[in-house]
JSON list of C-alpha atoms in Angstrom, two decimals:
[
{"chain": "A", "resi": 1, "resn": "MET", "atom": "CA", "xyz": [0.25, -11.23, -18.46]},
{"chain": "A", "resi": 2, "resn": "LYS", "atom": "CA", "xyz": [1.87, -12.84, -15.06]},
{"chain": "A", "resi": 3, "resn": "LEU", "atom": "CA", "xyz": [-0.54, -13.55, -11.81]},
{"chain": "A", "resi": 4, "resn": "LEU", "atom": "CA", "xyz": [0.05, -14.65, -8.53]},
{"chain": "A", "resi": 5, "resn": "ILE", "atom": "CA", "xyz": [-2.09, -17.00, -6.38]},
{"chain": "A", "resi": 6, "resn": "ALA", "atom": "CA", "xyz": [-1.85, -17.20, -2.77]},
{"chain": "A", "resi": 7, "resn": "GLU", "atom": "CA", "xyz": [-4.36, -18.90, -1.35]},
{"chain": "A", "resi": 8, "resn": "ASP", "atom": "CA", "xyz": [-3.62, -22.10, 1.15]},
{"chain": "A", "resi": 9, "resn": "ASP", "atom": "CA", "xyz": [-6.63, -23.99, 0.34]},
{"chain": "A", "resi": 10, "resn": "SER", "atom": "CA", "xyz": [-5.68, -26.64, -2.16]},
{"chain": "A", "resi": 11, "resn": "ASP", "atom": "CA", "xyz": [-8.70, -27.01, -3.56]},
{"chain": "A", "resi": 12, "resn": "ILE", "atom": "CA", "xyz": [-9.58, -23.25, -4.83]},
{"chain": "A", "resi": 13, "resn": "VAL", "atom": "CA", "xyz": [-5.75, -23.15, -5.94]},
{"chain": "A", "resi": 14, "resn": "LEU", "atom": "CA", "xyz": [-6.65, -25.85, -8.64]},
{"chain": "A", "resi": 15, "resn": "VAL", "atom": "CA", "xyz": [-10.01, -24.49, -9.42]},
{"chain": "A", "resi": 16, "resn": "LEU", "atom": "CA", "xyz": [-8.50, -20.89, -10.26]},
{"chain": "A", "resi": 17, "resn": "TYR", "atom": "CA", "xyz": [-5.60, -22.43, -11.66]},
{"chain": "A", "resi": 18, "resn": "ARG", "atom": "CA", "xyz": [-6.86, -24.22, -14.36]},
{"chain": "A", "resi": 19, "resn": "ALA", "atom": "CA", "xyz": [-9.55, -21.18, -14.84]},
{"chain": "A", "resi": 20, "resn": "LEU", "atom": "CA", "xyz": [-6.67, -18.85, -15.42]},
{"chain": "A", "resi": 21, "resn": "ARG", "atom": "CA", "xyz": [-4.07, -20.70, -16.64]},
{"chain": "A", "resi": 22, "resn": "ALA", "atom": "CA", "xyz": [-5.08, -20.31, -20.56]},
{"chain": "A", "resi": 23, "resn": "ASN", "atom": "CA", "xyz": [-4.87, -16.70, -20.47]},
{"chain": "A", "resi": 24, "resn": "TYR", "atom": "CA", "xyz": [-2.26, -16.27, -18.02]},
{"chain": "A", "resi": 25, "resn": "LEU", "atom": "CA", "xyz": [0.97, -17.58, -16.70]},
{"chain": "A", "resi": 26, "resn": "VAL", "atom": "CA", "xyz": [0.45, -18.28, -13.05]},
{"chain": "A", "resi": 27, "resn": "ASP", "atom": "CA", "xyz": [2.61, -19.05, -9.80]},
{"chain": "A", "resi": 28, "resn": "THR", "atom": "CA", "xyz": [0.75, -20.06, -6.24]},
{"chain": "A", "resi": 29, "resn": "THR", "atom": "CA", "xyz": [1.87, -20.30, -3.35]},
{"chain": "A", "resi": 30, "resn": "SER", "atom": "CA", "xyz": [0.32, -21.29, 0.33]},
{"chain": "A", "resi": 31, "resn": "SER", "atom": "CA", "xyz": [1.74, -18.92, 3.05]},
{"chain": "A", "resi": 32, "resn": "VAL", "atom": "CA", "xyz": [2.79, -15.12, 3.28]},
{"chain": "A", "resi": 33, "resn": "SER", "atom": "CA", "xyz": [6.69, -16.33, 3.39]},
{"chain": "A", "resi": 34, "resn": "GLY", "atom": "CA", "xyz": [6.30, -17.87, 0.28]},
{"chain": "A", "resi": 35, "resn": "ALA", "atom": "CA", "xyz": [4.48, -15.32, -1.54]},
{"chain": "A", "resi": 36, "resn": "LEU", "atom": "CA", "xyz": [6.87, -12.61, -0.37]},
{"chain": "A", "resi": 37, "resn": "LYS", "atom": "CA", "xyz": [9.31, -14.51, -1.92]},
{"chain": "A", "resi": 38, "resn": "LYS", "atom": "CA", "xyz": [7.67, -15.11, -4.97]},
{"chain": "A", "resi": 39, "resn": "LEU", "atom": "CA", "xyz": [7.67, -10.96, -4.83]},
{"chain": "A", "resi": 40, "resn": "ASP", "atom": "CA", "xyz": [11.22, -10.76, -4.62]},
{"chain": "A", "resi": 41, "resn": "ASP", "atom": "CA", "xyz": [12.04, -12.67, -7.28]},
{"chain": "A", "resi": 42, "resn": "ASN", "atom": "CA", "xyz": [9.26, -11.76, -10.05]},
{"chain": "A", "resi": 43, "resn": "GLU", "atom": "CA", "xyz": [6.97, -8.93, -11.11]},
{"chain": "A", "resi": 44, "resn": "TYR", "atom": "CA", "xyz": [3.67, -10.17, -11.48]},
{"chain": "A", "resi": 45, "resn": "ASP", "atom": "CA", "xyz": [0.30, -7.75, -13.27]},
{"chain": "A", "resi": 46, "resn": "ALA", "atom": "CA", "xyz": [-1.66, -8.74, -10.76]},
{"chain": "A", "resi": 47, "resn": "ILE", "atom": "CA", "xyz": [-2.72, -10.61, -7.54]},
{"chain": "A", "resi": 48, "resn": "ILE", "atom": "CA", "xyz": [-4.86, -13.05, -6.04]},
{"chain": "A", "resi": 49, "resn": "LEU", "atom": "CA", "xyz": [-4.48, -13.24, -2.57]},
{"chain": "A", "resi": 50, "resn": "ASP", "atom": "CA", "xyz": [-6.37, -14.89, 0.09]},
{"chain": "A", "resi": 51, "resn": "LEU", "atom": "CA", "xyz": [-7.12, -13.53, 3.51]},
{"chain": "A", "resi": 52, "resn": "ASN", "atom": "CA", "xyz": [-5.77, -15.83, 5.68]},
{"chain": "A", "resi": 53, "resn": "LEU", "atom": "CA", "xyz": [-2.59, -17.63, 4.63]},
{"chain": "A", "resi": 54, "resn": "THR", "atom": "CA", "xyz": [-0.54, -19.99, 6.21]},
{"chain": "A", "resi": 55, "resn": "ASN", "atom": "CA", "xyz": [1.91, -18.15, 9.64]},
{"chain": "A", "resi": 56, "resn": "ASP", "atom": "CA", "xyz": [-0.12, -15.12, 8.61]},
{"chain": "A", "resi": 57, "resn": "THR", "atom": "CA", "xyz": [-2.57, -12.73, 7.05]},
{"chain": "A", "resi": 58, "resn": "GLY", "atom": "CA", "xyz": [-3.10, -11.57, 3.28]},
{"chain": "A", "resi": 59, "resn": "LEU", "atom": "CA", "xyz": [-3.03, -8.35, 5.03]},
{"chain": "A", "resi": 60, "resn": "THR", "atom": "CA", "xyz": [0.74, -8.19, 5.37]},
{"chain": "A", "resi": 61, "resn": "ILE", "atom": "CA", "xyz": [1.28, -8.78, 2.25]},
{"chain": "A", "resi": 62, "resn": "CYS", "atom": "CA", "xyz": [-0.59, -5.67, 0.65]},
{"chain": "A", "resi": 63, "resn": "GLU", "atom": "CA", "xyz": [0.55, -3.66, 3.33]},
{"chain": "A", "resi": 64, "resn": "LYS", "atom": "CA", "xyz": [4.78, -5.06, 2.41]},
{"chain": "A", "resi": 65, "resn": "ILE", "atom": "CA", "xyz": [3.77, -4.81, -1.40]},
{"chain": "A", "resi": 66, "resn": "ARG", "atom": "CA", "xyz": [2.48, -0.79, -0.89]},
{"chain": "A", "resi": 67, "resn": "GLY", "atom": "CA", "xyz": [5.44, 0.21, 1.33]},
{"chain": "A", "resi": 68, "resn": "GLN", "atom": "CA", "xyz": [7.08, -0.70, -1.47]},
{"chain": "A", "resi": 69, "resn": "GLY", "atom": "CA", "xyz": [5.75, 1.39, -3.60]},
{"chain": "A", "resi": 70, "resn": "ARG", "atom": "CA", "xyz": [4.33, -1.72, -5.95]},
{"chain": "A", "resi": 71, "resn": "HIS", "atom": "CA", "xyz": [1.08, -0.80, -7.62]},
{"chain": "A", "resi": 72, "resn": "THR", "atom": "CA", "xyz": [0.52, -4.12, -8.50]},
{"chain": "A", "resi": 73, "resn": "PRO", "atom": "CA", "xyz": [-3.44, -4.60, -7.97]},
{"chain": "A", "resi": 74, "resn": "ILE", "atom": "CA", "xyz": [-4.06, -6.92, -5.95]},
{"chain": "A", "resi": 75, "resn": "ILE", "atom": "CA", "xyz": [-8.24, -8.74, -5.47]},
{"chain": "A", "resi": 76, "resn": "VAL", "atom": "CA", "xyz": [-8.48, -9.73, -1.77]},
{"chain": "A", "resi": 77, "resn": "LEU", "atom": "CA", "xyz": [-10.86, -13.68, -1.54]},
{"chain": "A", "resi": 78, "resn": "SER", "atom": "CA", "xyz": [-11.57, -14.18, 1.81]},
{"chain": "A", "resi": 79, "resn": "GLY", "atom": "CA", "xyz": [-14.87, -16.25, 4.08]},
{"chain": "A", "resi": 80, "resn": "CYS", "atom": "CA", "xyz": [-16.07, -13.38, 5.78]},
{"chain": "A", "resi": 81, "resn": "ALA", "atom": "CA", "xyz": [-18.54, -10.47, 4.40]},
{"chain": "A", "resi": 82, "resn": "ASP", "atom": "CA", "xyz": [-17.53, -8.58, 7.27]},
{"chain": "A", "resi": 83, "resn": "VAL", "atom": "CA", "xyz": [-17.91, -4.93, 6.12]},
{"chain": "A", "resi": 84, "resn": "LEU", "atom": "CA", "xyz": [-14.91, -3.46, 8.15]},
{"chain": "A", "resi": 85, "resn": "ASP", "atom": "CA", "xyz": [-12.73, -6.07, 7.53]},
{"chain": "A", "resi": 86, "resn": "LYS", "atom": "CA", "xyz": [-13.09, -5.48, 4.07]},
{"chain": "A", "resi": 87, "resn": "VAL", "atom": "CA", "xyz": [-12.26, -1.49, 4.72]},
{"chain": "A", "resi": 88, "resn": "LYS", "atom": "CA", "xyz": [-9.68, -2.13, 6.20]},
{"chain": "A", "resi": 89, "resn": "LEU", "atom": "CA", "xyz": [-8.02, -4.33, 3.14]},
{"chain": "A", "resi": 90, "resn": "LEU", "atom": "CA", "xyz": [-9.31, -1.55, 0.86]},
{"chain": "A", "resi": 91, "resn": "ASP", "atom": "CA", "xyz": [-7.34, 0.85, 2.97]},
{"chain": "A", "resi": 92, "resn": "SER", "atom": "CA", "xyz": [-4.00, -1.47, 3.02]},
{"chain": "A", "resi": 93, "resn": "GLY", "atom": "CA", "xyz": [-3.78, -1.62, -0.18]},
{"chain": "A", "resi": 94, "resn": "ALA", "atom": "CA", "xyz": [-6.37, -3.71, -1.92]},
{"chain": "A", "resi": 95, "resn": "ASN", "atom": "CA", "xyz": [-8.17, -2.56, -4.82]},
{"chain": "A", "resi": 96, "resn": "ASP", "atom": "CA", "xyz": [-10.77, -5.25, -4.43]},
{"chain": "A", "resi": 97, "resn": "TYR", "atom": "CA", "xyz": [-12.50, -7.89, -2.40]},
{"chain": "A", "resi": 98, "resn": "MET", "atom": "CA", "xyz": [-14.44, -11.08, -2.78]},
{"chain": "A", "resi": 99, "resn": "THR", "atom": "CA", "xyz": [-16.13, -12.99, -0.60]},
{"chain": "A", "resi": 100, "resn": "LYS", "atom": "CA", "xyz": [-15.77, -16.51, -0.55]},
{"chain": "A", "resi": 101, "resn": "PRO", "atom": "CA", "xyz": [-17.87, -19.02, -2.38]},
{"chain": "A", "resi": 102, "resn": "PHE", "atom": "CA", "xyz": [-17.35, -16.67, -5.27]},
{"chain": "A", "resi": 103, "resn": "ASP", "atom": "CA", "xyz": [-18.32, -16.74, -9.06]},
{"chain": "A", "resi": 104, "resn": "ILE", "atom": "CA", "xyz": [-14.93, -18.07, -11.53]},
{"chain": "A", "resi": 105, "resn": "GLU", "atom": "CA", "xyz": [-16.65, -16.00, -14.37]},
{"chain": "A", "resi": 106, "resn": "GLU", "atom": "CA", "xyz": [-16.80, -12.75, -12.09]},
{"chain": "A", "resi": 107, "resn": "LEU", "atom": "CA", "xyz": [-13.38, -12.70, -10.51]},
{"chain": "A", "resi": 108, "resn": "ASN", "atom": "CA", "xyz": [-12.20, -13.40, -14.30]},
{"chain": "A", "resi": 109, "resn": "ALA", "atom": "CA", "xyz": [-14.72, -10.11, -14.95]},
{"chain": "A", "resi": 110, "resn": "ARG", "atom": "CA", "xyz": [-13.22, -8.39, -12.11]},
{"chain": "A", "resi": 111, "resn": "LEU", "atom": "CA", "xyz": [-9.35, -9.05, -12.93]},
{"chain": "A", "resi": 112, "resn": "ARG", "atom": "CA", "xyz": [-9.74, -7.84, -16.68]},
{"chain": "A", "resi": 113, "resn": "VAL", "atom": "CA", "xyz": [-11.43, -5.00, -15.37]},
{"chain": "A", "resi": 114, "resn": "LEU", "atom": "CA", "xyz": [-8.10, -4.03, -13.26]},
{"chain": "A", "resi": 115, "resn": "LEU", "atom": "CA", "xyz": [-5.49, -4.87, -15.95]},
{"chain": "A", "resi": 116, "resn": "ARG", "atom": "CA", "xyz": [-7.31, -2.72, -17.74]},
{"chain": "A", "resi": 117, "resn": "GLN", "atom": "CA", "xyz": [-6.46, 0.27, -16.13]},
{"chain": "A", "resi": 118, "resn": "PRO", "atom": "CA", "xyz": [-4.28, 2.86, -18.43]},
{"chain": "A", "resi": 119, "resn": "ALA", "atom": "CA", "xyz": [-0.23, 3.19, -17.63]},
{"chain": "A", "resi": 120, "resn": "SER", "atom": "CA", "xyz": [-1.27, 6.92, -16.29]},
{"chain": "A", "resi": 121, "resn": "ALA", "atom": "CA", "xyz": [-3.52, 5.94, -13.58]},
{"chain": "A", "resi": 122, "resn": "SER", "atom": "CA", "xyz": [-0.61, 3.82, -12.16]},
{"chain": "A", "resi": 123, "resn": "ALA", "atom": "CA", "xyz": [1.96, 7.45, -13.02]},
{"chain": "A", "resi": 124, "resn": "ALA", "atom": "CA", "xyz": [-0.60, 9.24, -11.21]},
{"chain": "A", "resi": 125, "resn": "ARG", "atom": "CA", "xyz": [-0.83, 7.33, -8.15]},
{"chain": "A", "resi": 126, "resn": "ASP", "atom": "CA", "xyz": [3.43, 7.89, -8.09]},
{"chain": "A", "resi": 127, "resn": "ARG", "atom": "CA", "xyz": [2.68, 11.28, -7.81]},
{"chain": "A", "resi": 128, "resn": "ILE", "atom": "CA", "xyz": [0.95, 12.82, -4.62]},
{"chain": "A", "resi": 129, "resn": "ALA", "atom": "CA", "xyz": [-0.10, 16.56, -4.67]},
{"chain": "A", "resi": 130, "resn": "ILE", "atom": "CA", "xyz": [-1.54, 17.75, -0.93]},
{"chain": "A", "resi": 131, "resn": "GLY", "atom": "CA", "xyz": [-1.76, 21.66, -1.12]},
{"chain": "A", "resi": 132, "resn": "ASP", "atom": "CA", "xyz": [1.32, 23.12, -2.52]},
{"chain": "A", "resi": 133, "resn": "LEU", "atom": "CA", "xyz": [3.26, 20.14, -1.22]},
{"chain": "A", "resi": 134, "resn": "ILE", "atom": "CA", "xyz": [4.23, 17.72, -4.16]},
{"chain": "A", "resi": 135, "resn": "LEU", "atom": "CA", "xyz": [5.86, 14.13, -3.09]},
{"chain": "A", "resi": 136, "resn": "ASP", "atom": "CA", "xyz": [7.42, 11.91, -6.60]},
{"chain": "A", "resi": 137, "resn": "SER", "atom": "CA", "xyz": [7.77, 8.94, -5.42]},
{"chain": "A", "resi": 138, "resn": "VAL", "atom": "CA", "xyz": [9.26, 7.16, -8.69]},
{"chain": "A", "resi": 139, "resn": "ARG", "atom": "CA", "xyz": [12.07, 10.39, -9.07]},
{"chain": "A", "resi": 140, "resn": "TYR", "atom": "CA", "xyz": [11.61, 9.71, -5.51]},
{"chain": "A", "resi": 141, "resn": "GLN", "atom": "CA", "xyz": [11.15, 13.97, -5.16]},
{"chain": "A", "resi": 142, "resn": "VAL", "atom": "CA", "xyz": [9.36, 15.91, -2.69]},
{"chain": "A", "resi": 143, "resn": "GLU", "atom": "CA", "xyz": [8.94, 19.91, -3.63]},
{"chain": "A", "resi": 144, "resn": "ARG", "atom": "CA", "xyz": [6.68, 22.15, -1.37]},
{"chain": "A", "resi": 145, "resn": "ASP", "atom": "CA", "xyz": [5.74, 25.62, -3.04]},
{"chain": "A", "resi": 146, "resn": "GLY", "atom": "CA", "xyz": [7.92, 25.18, -6.22]},
{"chain": "A", "resi": 147, "resn": "LYS", "atom": "CA", "xyz": [11.55, 24.13, -4.08]},
{"chain": "A", "resi": 148, "resn": "ASN", "atom": "CA", "xyz": [12.72, 20.85, -4.07]},
{"chain": "A", "resi": 149, "resn": "ILE", "atom": "CA", "xyz": [13.44, 19.47, -0.38]},
{"chain": "A", "resi": 150, "resn": "GLU", "atom": "CA", "xyz": [16.09, 16.64, -0.09]},
{"chain": "A", "resi": 151, "resn": "LEU", "atom": "CA", "xyz": [14.81, 13.84, 2.65]},
{"chain": "A", "resi": 152, "resn": "ARG", "atom": "CA", "xyz": [16.29, 11.22, 3.76]},
{"chain": "A", "resi": 153, "resn": "LYS", "atom": "CA", "xyz": [14.74, 7.57, 3.10]},
{"chain": "A", "resi": 154, "resn": "LYS", "atom": "CA", "xyz": [13.40, 7.51, 6.46]},
{"chain": "A", "resi": 155, "resn": "GLU", "atom": "CA", "xyz": [11.93, 11.17, 6.52]},
{"chain": "A", "resi": 156, "resn": "PHE", "atom": "CA", "xyz": [10.68, 10.37, 2.85]},
{"chain": "A", "resi": 157, "resn": "ALA", "atom": "CA", "xyz": [9.11, 6.97, 3.85]},
{"chain": "A", "resi": 158, "resn": "VAL", "atom": "CA", "xyz": [6.95, 8.93, 6.67]},
{"chain": "A", "resi": 159, "resn": "LEU", "atom": "CA", "xyz": [5.79, 11.52, 4.85]},
{"chain": "A", "resi": 160, "resn": "GLU", "atom": "CA", "xyz": [4.78, 9.58, 1.73]},
{"chain": "A", "resi": 161, "resn": "CYS", "atom": "CA", "xyz": [3.08, 7.89, 4.13]},
{"chain": "A", "resi": 162, "resn": "LEU", "atom": "CA", "xyz": [1.13, 10.65, 5.71]},
{"chain": "A", "resi": 163, "resn": "MET", "atom": "CA", "xyz": [0.42, 12.02, 2.32]},
{"chain": "A", "resi": 164, "resn": "LYS", "atom": "CA", "xyz": [-0.99, 8.63, 1.17]},
{"chain": "A", "resi": 165, "resn": "ASN", "atom": "CA", "xyz": [-3.63, 8.44, 4.08]},
{"chain": "A", "resi": 166, "resn": "ALA", "atom": "CA", "xyz": [-4.09, 12.55, 3.63]},
{"chain": "A", "resi": 167, "resn": "GLY", "atom": "CA", "xyz": [-6.84, 13.37, 5.43]},
{"chain": "A", "resi": 168, "resn": "ARG", "atom": "CA", "xyz": [-6.83, 10.82, 7.69]},
{"chain": "A", "resi": 169, "resn": "VAL", "atom": "CA", "xyz": [-4.63, 9.43, 11.46]},
{"chain": "A", "resi": 170, "resn": "VAL", "atom": "CA", "xyz": [-2.15, 7.87, 11.10]},
{"chain": "A", "resi": 171, "resn": "SER", "atom": "CA", "xyz": [-0.91, 5.89, 14.19]},
{"chain": "A", "resi": 172, "resn": "ARG", "atom": "CA", "xyz": [2.58, 5.66, 15.17]},
{"chain": "A", "resi": 173, "resn": "GLY", "atom": "CA", "xyz": [2.90, 1.71, 14.85]},
{"chain": "A", "resi": 174, "resn": "SER", "atom": "CA", "xyz": [1.41, 2.26, 11.23]},
{"chain": "A", "resi": 175, "resn": "LEU", "atom": "CA", "xyz": [4.23, 4.60, 9.99]},
{"chain": "A", "resi": 176, "resn": "LEU", "atom": "CA", "xyz": [6.70, 2.42, 11.77]},
{"chain": "A", "resi": 177, "resn": "ASN", "atom": "CA", "xyz": [5.39, -0.50, 10.16]},
{"chain": "A", "resi": 178, "resn": "TYR", "atom": "CA", "xyz": [5.46, 1.86, 6.94]},
{"chain": "A", "resi": 179, "resn": "ALA", "atom": "CA", "xyz": [8.82, 3.22, 7.00]},
{"chain": "A", "resi": 180, "resn": "TRP", "atom": "CA", "xyz": [10.36, 0.01, 9.13]},
{"chain": "A", "resi": 181, "resn": "ASP", "atom": "CA", "xyz": [11.33, -3.03, 7.83]},
{"chain": "A", "resi": 182, "resn": "GLU", "atom": "CA", "xyz": [11.30, -4.00, 11.15]},
{"chain": "A", "resi": 183, "resn": "GLN", "atom": "CA", "xyz": [8.40, -3.53, 13.83]},
{"chain": "A", "resi": 184, "resn": "ASP", "atom": "CA", "xyz": [9.63, -2.00, 17.23]},
{"chain": "A", "resi": 185, "resn": "PHE", "atom": "CA", "xyz": [7.14, -1.37, 19.91]},
{"chain": "A", "resi": 186, "resn": "ASN", "atom": "CA", "xyz": [8.94, 0.12, 21.35]},
{"chain": "A", "resi": 187, "resn": "ALA", "atom": "CA", "xyz": [10.87, 2.40, 19.46]},
{"chain": "A", "resi": 188, "resn": "THR", "atom": "CA", "xyz": [8.03, 4.91, 18.75]},
{"chain": "A", "resi": 189, "resn": "ASN", "atom": "CA", "xyz": [10.04, 7.85, 19.29]},
{"chain": "A", "resi": 190, "resn": "THR", "atom": "CA", "xyz": [11.90, 6.97, 16.75]},
{"chain": "A", "resi": 191, "resn": "VAL", "atom": "CA", "xyz": [8.85, 7.92, 14.33]},
{"chain": "A", "resi": 192, "resn": "ASP", "atom": "CA", "xyz": [8.75, 11.30, 16.40]},
{"chain": "A", "resi": 193, "resn": "VAL", "atom": "CA", "xyz": [12.18, 11.88, 15.87]},
{"chain": "A", "resi": 194, "resn": "HIS", "atom": "CA", "xyz": [11.64, 11.92, 11.85]},
{"chain": "A", "resi": 195, "resn": "ILE", "atom": "CA", "xyz": [8.14, 13.86, 12.57]},
{"chain": "A", "resi": 196, "resn": "LYS", "atom": "CA", "xyz": [10.13, 16.69, 13.50]},
{"chain": "A", "resi": 197, "resn": "TYR", "atom": "CA", "xyz": [12.51, 16.26, 10.58]},
{"chain": "A", "resi": 198, "resn": "LEU", "atom": "CA", "xyz": [9.79, 16.77, 8.32]},
{"chain": "A", "resi": 199, "resn": "ARG", "atom": "CA", "xyz": [8.44, 19.92, 10.26]},
{"chain": "A", "resi": 200, "resn": "ASP", "atom": "CA", "xyz": [11.85, 21.63, 10.31]},
{"chain": "A", "resi": 201, "resn": "LYS", "atom": "CA", "xyz": [11.92, 20.74, 6.34]},
{"chain": "A", "resi": 202, "resn": "ILE", "atom": "CA", "xyz": [9.01, 20.59, 4.91]},
{"chain": "A", "resi": 203, "resn": "ASP", "atom": "CA", "xyz": [6.34, 22.88, 7.83]},
{"chain": "A", "resi": 204, "resn": "ARG", "atom": "CA", "xyz": [8.66, 25.32, 9.38]},
{"chain": "A", "resi": 205, "resn": "PRO", "atom": "CA", "xyz": [10.08, 27.33, 6.28]},
{"chain": "A", "resi": 206, "resn": "TYR", "atom": "CA", "xyz": [6.84, 27.82, 4.98]},
{"chain": "A", "resi": 207, "resn": "ASN", "atom": "CA", "xyz": [3.68, 30.08, 6.03]},
{"chain": "A", "resi": 208, "resn": "SER", "atom": "CA", "xyz": [1.74, 27.05, 7.48]},
{"chain": "A", "resi": 209, "resn": "GLY", "atom": "CA", "xyz": [2.26, 23.31, 9.12]},
{"chain": "A", "resi": 210, "resn": "LEU", "atom": "CA", "xyz": [0.84, 20.35, 7.32]},
{"chain": "A", "resi": 211, "resn": "ILE", "atom": "CA", "xyz": [1.62, 18.00, 9.50]},
{"chain": "A", "resi": 212, "resn": "LYS", "atom": "CA", "xyz": [-0.71, 17.81, 12.50]},
{"chain": "A", "resi": 213, "resn": "THR", "atom": "CA", "xyz": [0.03, 16.44, 15.89]},
{"chain": "A", "resi": 214, "resn": "ILE", "atom": "CA", "xyz": [-2.98, 14.21, 16.83]},
{"chain": "A", "resi": 215, "resn": "HIS", "atom": "CA", "xyz": [-1.81, 13.20, 20.71]},
{"chain": "A", "resi": 216, "resn": "GLY", "atom": "CA", "xyz": [-2.36, 9.72, 22.01]},
{"chain": "A", "resi": 217, "resn": "ILE", "atom": "CA", "xyz": [-2.62, 8.73, 18.41]},
{"chain": "A", "resi": 218, "resn": "GLY", "atom": "CA", "xyz": [-0.31, 9.71, 16.00]},
{"chain": "A", "resi": 219, "resn": "TYR", "atom": "CA", "xyz": [-0.18, 12.57, 12.76]},
{"chain": "A", "resi": 220, "resn": "LYS", "atom": "CA", "xyz": [-2.27, 13.24, 10.29]},
{"chain": "A", "resi": 221, "resn": "ILE", "atom": "CA", "xyz": [-2.15, 15.44, 6.81]},
{"chain": "A", "resi": 222, "resn": "ASP", "atom": "CA", "xyz": [-4.94, 17.32, 6.30]},
{"chain": "A", "resi": 223, "resn": "ILE", "atom": "CA", "xyz": [-6.60, 18.10, 2.55]},
{"chain": "A", "resi": 224, "resn": "PRO", "atom": "CA", "xyz": [-6.37, 21.84, 2.57]},
{"chain": "A", "resi": 225, "resn": "LYS", "atom": "CA", "xyz": [-10.13, 23.48, 1.30]},
{"chain": "A", "resi": 226, "resn": "PRO", "atom": "CA", "xyz": [-10.90, 24.88, -1.43]},
{"chain": "A", "resi": 227, "resn": "ILE", "atom": "CA", "xyz": [-11.03, 28.18, -1.80]},
{"chain": "A", "resi": 228, "resn": "SER", "atom": "CA", "xyz": [-14.23, 30.02, -2.51]}
]
């Protein structure tokens, strides 16, 4: 199996490399730009990611990877133990979080657990169902009430982001960052236009509207309550 270590502390990189090279093929990088380049050129089974990298944060890598629809397991390493930072990282797509200094054996154990997850778990994440609305990111299909719905690329990405965060409010900025390659803070109306297109296709032809506007913040899709 092949690992990517994205860490800018050379001492930690050396410790990780020596501990993991017996069981894995290991690539290393010290910057976000280097990590993104390696991810474009290679397929990895897992990523060990420092939160504070040269020229940016590990959060950028998490968001980029998940925005591309990849489910590569990510373990984040950080010198900060703040709970809010952990929550933000996990919400952005990290699978696990360890605070420095960490025990190498514990890291190895957590890595083994992530790599043992069955392929079916990944497949399940590729298919999201909210009520009668189903999105399949592998087949690039959306259907509601059993009927196929044709979406453009950006419409699909916006809907995917909302469905992955079902029950939570997603800001316009987050939707821009997820669906567009370059975030333009002056183009939040672009999100509003795409939300209108989505509503025309997945809400208005049916009996209930799934996409809710949270004024001044963004949008959300509620998780339907079970019928008792």
